[in-house]
Amino acid sequence: MRRPVIAGNWKMFKTIPETRAFFSSFLPLVSAVSHCEIVVAPPFTALAAASASVSGARVAISAQDVYWEKEGAFTGEVSIPMLIDVGCTYTIIGHSERRQFFGETDESVNQKVRAALAGQLQPIVCVGETLAERDAGKAADVVRRQVRQGLGRLTESDLSPIIVAYEPVWAIGTGRTATPETAAEMHGEIRRTIGEIWGSKAASEMRILYGGSVKPNNIQELMRREDIDGALVGGASLDPASFAAIVKYL
Ligand code: PGA
């Protein structure tokens, strides 16, 4: 049984007062939820305020990125111990916006994943093809490569804290959700790839989230698919009522 996860990725939105206001509206709406794990990923500057706001609630806090060194002369970067210090239990790694705009590669994703595991931070590893790659018939190849390389050099026992998020780049922030069929097909590819490398037990236990224009009106259909274990939600996670509606997809 894979426990579903609904995660919100705030990207570069919300100040500290906005973060506090979000949680004071959101937490009462989800206080009775026990069917899924809830994760929220605010920007670095709001992580401490977010952790304080969710204290005692069943909501985990995630960073949106991390650097693999513990400390040092790496201007602008934030380390795993620093994230743990402000109450994070998760970090997103390899989001397509990091890959597209900030030079993230499969190799840097792999270094971050390995460091996060060593530092007891749970990675949410993002994969997904661009529209050009899909149109060229390469979607499955690209995602399989991202999984193989991003999770490279890990053993089967390393995999259990990891969550994979399939986020087709053409569906992010565009309002163009992948159909449940397309999403499920790609989730199947990812699960098969994990099975080929680490065996069927690892594949059947891996939680794979879908991301890309998830909204209150499409979550239920996505969650009905056997291989879709939850969602990574961008835009619709910024509003307490819409994110709560997604969390309560049942
Ligand atoms: P979106 O973003 O829901 O706004 O499409 C998803 C994501 O980038 O994680």
Short mmCIF file of C-alpha atoms and ligand atoms in Angstrom, two decimals:
data_model
loop_
_atom_site.label_atom_id
_atom_site.label_comp_id
_atom_site.label_asym_id
_atom_site.label_seq_id
_atom_site.Cartn_x
_atom_site.Cartn_y
_atom_site.Cartn_z
CA MET A 1 0.00 0.00 0.00
CA ARG A 2 1.51 3.30 -1.10
CA ARG A 3 0.36 6.21 1.04
CA PRO A 4 -0.81 9.08 -1.20
CA VAL A 5 0.98 12.43 -1.02
CA ILE A 6 -0.42 15.82 -1.98
CA ALA A 7 2.41 18.35 -2.16
CA GLY A 8 2.20 22.07 -2.87
CA ASN A 9 5.08 23.87 -4.57
CA TRP A 10 4.76 27.61 -3.97
CA LYS A 11 7.69 28.51 -6.25
CA MET A 12 8.69 32.20 -5.83
CA PHE A 13 5.49 33.26 -4.07
CA LYS A 14 4.57 34.39 -0.54
CA THR A 15 6.25 36.51 2.10
CA ILE A 16 6.33 35.55 5.79
CA PRO A 17 3.01 37.29 6.63
CA GLU A 18 1.40 35.68 3.57
CA THR A 19 2.73 32.28 4.68
CA ARG A 20 1.22 32.68 8.16
CA ALA A 21 -2.09 33.81 6.67
CA PHE A 22 -2.14 30.79 4.33
CA PHE A 23 -1.71 28.29 7.17
CA SER A 24 -4.22 29.95 9.46
CA SER A 25 -6.86 29.46 6.73
CA PHE A 26 -5.59 26.11 5.42
CA LEU A 27 -5.00 24.08 8.60
CA PRO A 28 -8.62 24.14 9.88
CA LEU A 29 -9.77 22.96 6.42
CA VAL A 30 -7.58 19.84 6.52
CA SER A 31 -7.52 19.05 10.25
CA ALA A 32 -9.58 15.88 9.77
CA VAL A 33 -7.57 14.58 6.78
CA SER A 34 -5.81 11.28 7.33
CA HIS A 35 -6.00 9.59 3.89
CA CYS A 36 -2.87 11.27 2.54
CA GLU A 37 0.35 12.99 3.51
CA ILE A 38 0.29 16.77 3.03
CA VAL A 39 3.51 18.58 2.10
CA VAL A 40 4.01 22.30 1.43
CA ALA A 41 7.15 23.77 -0.19
CA PRO A 42 7.45 27.54 0.48
CA PRO A 43 10.43 29.63 -0.67
CA PHE A 44 13.56 29.49 1.56
CA THR A 45 12.75 32.79 3.28
CA ALA A 46 9.38 31.50 4.54
CA LEU A 47 10.47 28.00 5.64
CA ALA A 48 10.97 28.82 9.32
CA ALA A 49 7.62 30.64 9.53
CA ALA A 50 5.91 27.74 7.73
CA SER A 51 7.42 25.16 10.12
CA ALA A 52 6.29 27.19 13.12
CA SER A 53 2.80 27.55 11.63
CA VAL A 54 2.32 23.79 11.09
CA SER A 55 3.68 22.72 14.46
CA GLY A 56 1.33 20.04 15.84
CA ALA A 57 -0.48 19.65 12.49
CA ARG A 58 -0.05 16.78 10.05
CA VAL A 59 1.62 18.91 7.39
CA ALA A 60 5.25 18.47 6.38
CA ILE A 61 7.44 21.29 5.11
CA SER A 62 9.66 20.92 2.06
CA ALA A 63 12.34 23.07 0.46
CA GLN A 64 12.20 23.66 -3.30
CA ASP A 65 15.89 22.89 -3.87
CA VAL A 66 19.07 22.20 -1.90
CA TYR A 67 22.83 22.09 -2.37
CA TRP A 68 24.83 18.96 -1.62
CA GLU A 69 27.74 20.43 0.41
CA LYS A 70 27.21 20.86 4.16
CA GLU A 71 28.74 24.34 4.26
CA GLY A 72 31.40 26.41 2.52
CA ALA A 73 32.05 29.16 -0.01
CA PHE A 74 28.95 28.56 -2.18
CA THR A 75 27.29 31.97 -2.39
CA GLY A 76 23.53 31.78 -2.69
CA GLU A 77 23.21 28.08 -1.84
CA VAL A 78 21.43 26.43 1.12
CA SER A 79 22.60 23.16 2.68
CA ILE A 80 20.75 20.11 4.03
CA PRO A 81 21.59 20.81 7.72
CA MET A 82 20.28 24.37 7.23
CA LEU A 83 16.98 23.04 5.88
CA ILE A 84 16.66 20.55 8.72
CA ASP A 85 17.42 23.37 11.13
CA VAL A 86 14.33 25.29 9.91
CA GLY A 87 12.07 22.25 10.15
CA CYS A 88 12.12 20.78 6.64
CA THR A 89 11.64 17.05 6.24
CA TYR A 90 11.49 17.07 2.43
CA THR A 91 13.17 18.83 -0.45
CA ILE A 92 12.15 19.02 -4.09
CA ILE A 93 15.09 18.19 -6.39
CA GLY A 94 15.37 18.61 -10.16
CA HIS A 95 12.21 20.64 -10.78
CA SER A 96 11.93 21.41 -14.49
CA GLU A 97 12.26 25.14 -13.79
CA ARG A 98 15.64 24.42 -12.15
CA ARG A 99 16.59 22.29 -15.16
CA GLN A 100 15.39 24.89 -17.73
CA PHE A 101 16.53 28.16 -16.14
CA PHE A 102 19.27 27.33 -13.62
CA GLY A 103 21.44 24.66 -15.22
CA GLU A 104 20.25 21.65 -13.22
CA THR A 105 21.40 18.40 -14.83
CA ASP A 106 20.78 14.70 -14.17
CA GLU A 107 24.25 14.61 -12.59
CA SER A 108 23.55 17.50 -10.16
CA VAL A 109 20.16 15.97 -9.37
CA ASN A 110 21.94 12.74 -8.47
CA GLN A 111 24.46 14.52 -6.21
CA LYS A 112 21.62 16.33 -4.43
CA VAL A 113 19.55 13.16 -4.02
CA ARG A 114 22.49 11.25 -2.53
CA ALA A 115 23.34 14.11 -0.16
CA ALA A 116 19.70 14.53 0.92
CA LEU A 117 19.45 10.81 1.76
CA ALA A 118 22.69 10.94 3.73
CA GLY A 119 21.37 13.98 5.59
CA GLN A 120 17.95 12.44 6.37
CA LEU A 121 16.00 14.79 4.12
CA GLN A 122 13.41 13.07 1.90
CA PRO A 123 13.82 13.91 -1.80
CA ILE A 124 10.91 14.62 -4.14
CA VAL A 125 12.69 14.05 -7.45
CA CYS A 126 11.07 15.67 -10.50
CA VAL A 127 11.25 14.27 -14.01
CA GLY A 128 9.36 15.14 -17.18
CA GLU A 129 9.77 15.78 -20.89
CA THR A 130 9.42 19.06 -22.82
CA LEU A 131 6.83 19.54 -25.56
CA ALA A 132 9.54 19.22 -28.24
CA GLU A 133 10.67 15.92 -26.72
CA ARG A 134 7.08 14.63 -26.60
CA ASP A 135 6.40 15.73 -30.19
CA ALA A 136 9.58 13.94 -31.29
CA GLY A 137 8.30 10.71 -29.70
CA LYS A 138 11.04 10.81 -27.04
CA ALA A 139 8.98 11.36 -23.88
CA ALA A 140 9.50 7.89 -22.45
CA ASP A 141 13.24 7.85 -23.31
CA VAL A 142 13.82 11.22 -21.64
CA VAL A 143 11.99 10.29 -18.47
CA ARG A 144 13.67 6.90 -18.27
CA ARG A 145 17.07 8.60 -18.58
CA GLN A 146 16.17 11.15 -15.88
CA VAL A 147 15.16 8.33 -13.52
CA ARG A 148 18.23 6.16 -14.26
CA GLN A 149 20.69 9.02 -13.90
CA GLY A 150 18.92 11.06 -11.24
CA LEU A 151 18.66 8.01 -9.00
CA GLY A 152 21.98 6.57 -10.19
CA ARG A 153 24.38 4.87 -7.76
CA LEU A 154 21.60 4.21 -5.23
CA THR A 155 20.85 0.82 -3.76
CA GLU A 156 17.38 -0.66 -3.31
CA SER A 157 17.39 0.23 0.40
CA ASP A 158 18.16 3.89 -0.46
CA LEU A 159 14.93 4.23 -2.39
CA SER A 160 12.28 4.08 0.33
CA PRO A 161 12.38 7.77 1.40
CA ILE A 162 12.30 8.94 -2.23
CA ILE A 163 9.22 10.25 -4.00
CA VAL A 164 9.29 10.72 -7.78
CA ALA A 165 7.17 13.43 -9.40
CA TYR A 166 6.32 13.12 -13.08
CA GLU A 167 5.78 16.65 -14.37
CA PRO A 168 5.55 17.05 -18.14
CA VAL A 169 7.04 20.50 -18.82
CA TRP A 170 4.26 21.33 -21.29
CA ALA A 171 1.66 20.90 -18.55
CA ILE A 172 3.29 23.10 -15.90
CA GLY A 173 1.55 26.42 -15.37
CA THR A 174 -0.13 26.14 -18.76
CA GLY A 175 -3.56 24.93 -17.69
CA ARG A 176 -2.93 21.99 -20.02
CA THR A 177 -3.05 18.95 -17.72
CA ALA A 178 -1.85 15.63 -19.11
CA THR A 179 -4.85 13.37 -19.60
CA PRO A 180 -5.11 10.74 -16.87
CA GLU A 181 -4.23 8.17 -19.61
CA THR A 182 -1.02 9.95 -20.59
CA ALA A 183 -0.04 10.53 -16.98
CA ALA A 184 -0.75 6.91 -16.04
CA GLU A 185 1.21 5.65 -19.05
CA MET A 186 4.27 7.69 -18.03
CA HIS A 187 3.93 6.63 -14.40
CA GLY A 188 3.95 3.06 -15.69
CA GLU A 189 7.18 3.78 -17.62
CA ILE A 190 8.79 5.19 -14.49
CA ARG A 191 7.70 2.23 -12.38
CA ARG A 192 8.98 -0.23 -15.01
CA THR A 193 12.32 1.58 -15.13
CA ILE A 194 12.66 1.35 -11.36
CA GLY A 195 11.72 -2.33 -11.54
CA GLU A 196 14.40 -3.02 -14.17
CA ILE A 197 17.10 -1.45 -12.03
CA TRP A 198 16.08 -2.21 -8.43
CA GLY A 199 13.53 -5.00 -8.72
CA SER A 200 9.79 -5.38 -8.47
CA LYS A 201 9.50 -4.70 -4.74
CA ALA A 202 11.21 -1.29 -5.08
CA ALA A 203 9.02 -0.52 -8.10
CA SER A 204 5.78 -1.42 -6.35
CA GLU A 205 6.69 0.63 -3.26
CA MET A 206 7.84 3.81 -5.05
CA ARG A 207 5.42 6.70 -4.73
CA ILE A 208 5.02 8.57 -8.01
CA LEU A 209 3.20 11.91 -8.05
CA TYR A 210 1.77 13.69 -11.07
CA GLY A 211 2.38 17.43 -11.50
CA GLY A 212 1.26 19.96 -14.11
CA SER A 213 -1.91 22.06 -13.83
CA VAL A 214 -3.47 19.91 -11.10
CA LYS A 215 -6.66 21.64 -9.94
CA PRO A 216 -9.61 20.79 -7.68
CA ASN A 217 -11.60 19.77 -10.79
CA ASN A 218 -9.09 17.24 -12.20
CA ILE A 219 -7.47 15.69 -9.11
CA GLN A 220 -10.10 13.02 -8.58
CA GLU A 221 -9.79 11.59 -12.07
CA LEU A 222 -5.99 11.52 -11.79
CA MET A 223 -6.08 9.84 -8.37
CA ARG A 224 -8.32 7.05 -9.69
CA ARG A 225 -5.37 5.72 -11.68
CA GLU A 226 -3.57 2.84 -10.04
CA ASP A 227 -0.07 4.20 -10.74
CA ILE A 228 -0.72 7.80 -9.64
CA ASP A 229 0.08 8.13 -5.95
CA GLY A 230 -0.53 11.82 -5.47
CA ALA A 231 0.14 15.24 -6.91
CA LEU A 232 2.72 18.01 -6.93
CA VAL A 233 0.65 21.18 -7.23
CA GLY A 234 1.97 24.60 -8.23
CA GLY A 235 -0.50 27.43 -8.90
CA ALA A 236 -3.47 25.80 -7.18
CA SER A 237 -1.48 25.31 -3.94
CA LEU A 238 -1.24 29.06 -3.33
CA ASP A 239 -4.86 29.44 -2.31
CA PRO A 240 -5.87 27.70 0.95
CA ALA A 241 -9.35 26.72 -0.28
CA SER A 242 -8.19 25.31 -3.60
CA PHE A 243 -5.26 23.42 -2.08
CA ALA A 244 -7.54 22.02 0.64
CA ALA A 245 -10.01 20.91 -2.05
CA ILE A 246 -7.19 19.05 -3.82
CA VAL A 247 -6.05 17.44 -0.54
CA LYS A 248 -9.65 16.31 0.01
CA TYR A 249 -9.94 14.67 -3.43
CA LEU A 250 -11.75 11.60 -2.11
P1 PGA B 1 1.39 23.96 -11.81
O1 PGA B 1 2.90 23.63 -11.33
O2 PGA B 1 0.48 23.14 -10.93
O3 PGA B 1 1.23 25.43 -11.59
O4 PGA B 1 1.28 23.55 -13.24
C1 PGA B 1 3.30 22.34 -10.98
C2 PGA B 1 4.77 22.33 -10.60
O5 PGA B 1 5.57 22.98 -11.26
O6 PGA B 1 5.17 21.66 -9.62
#
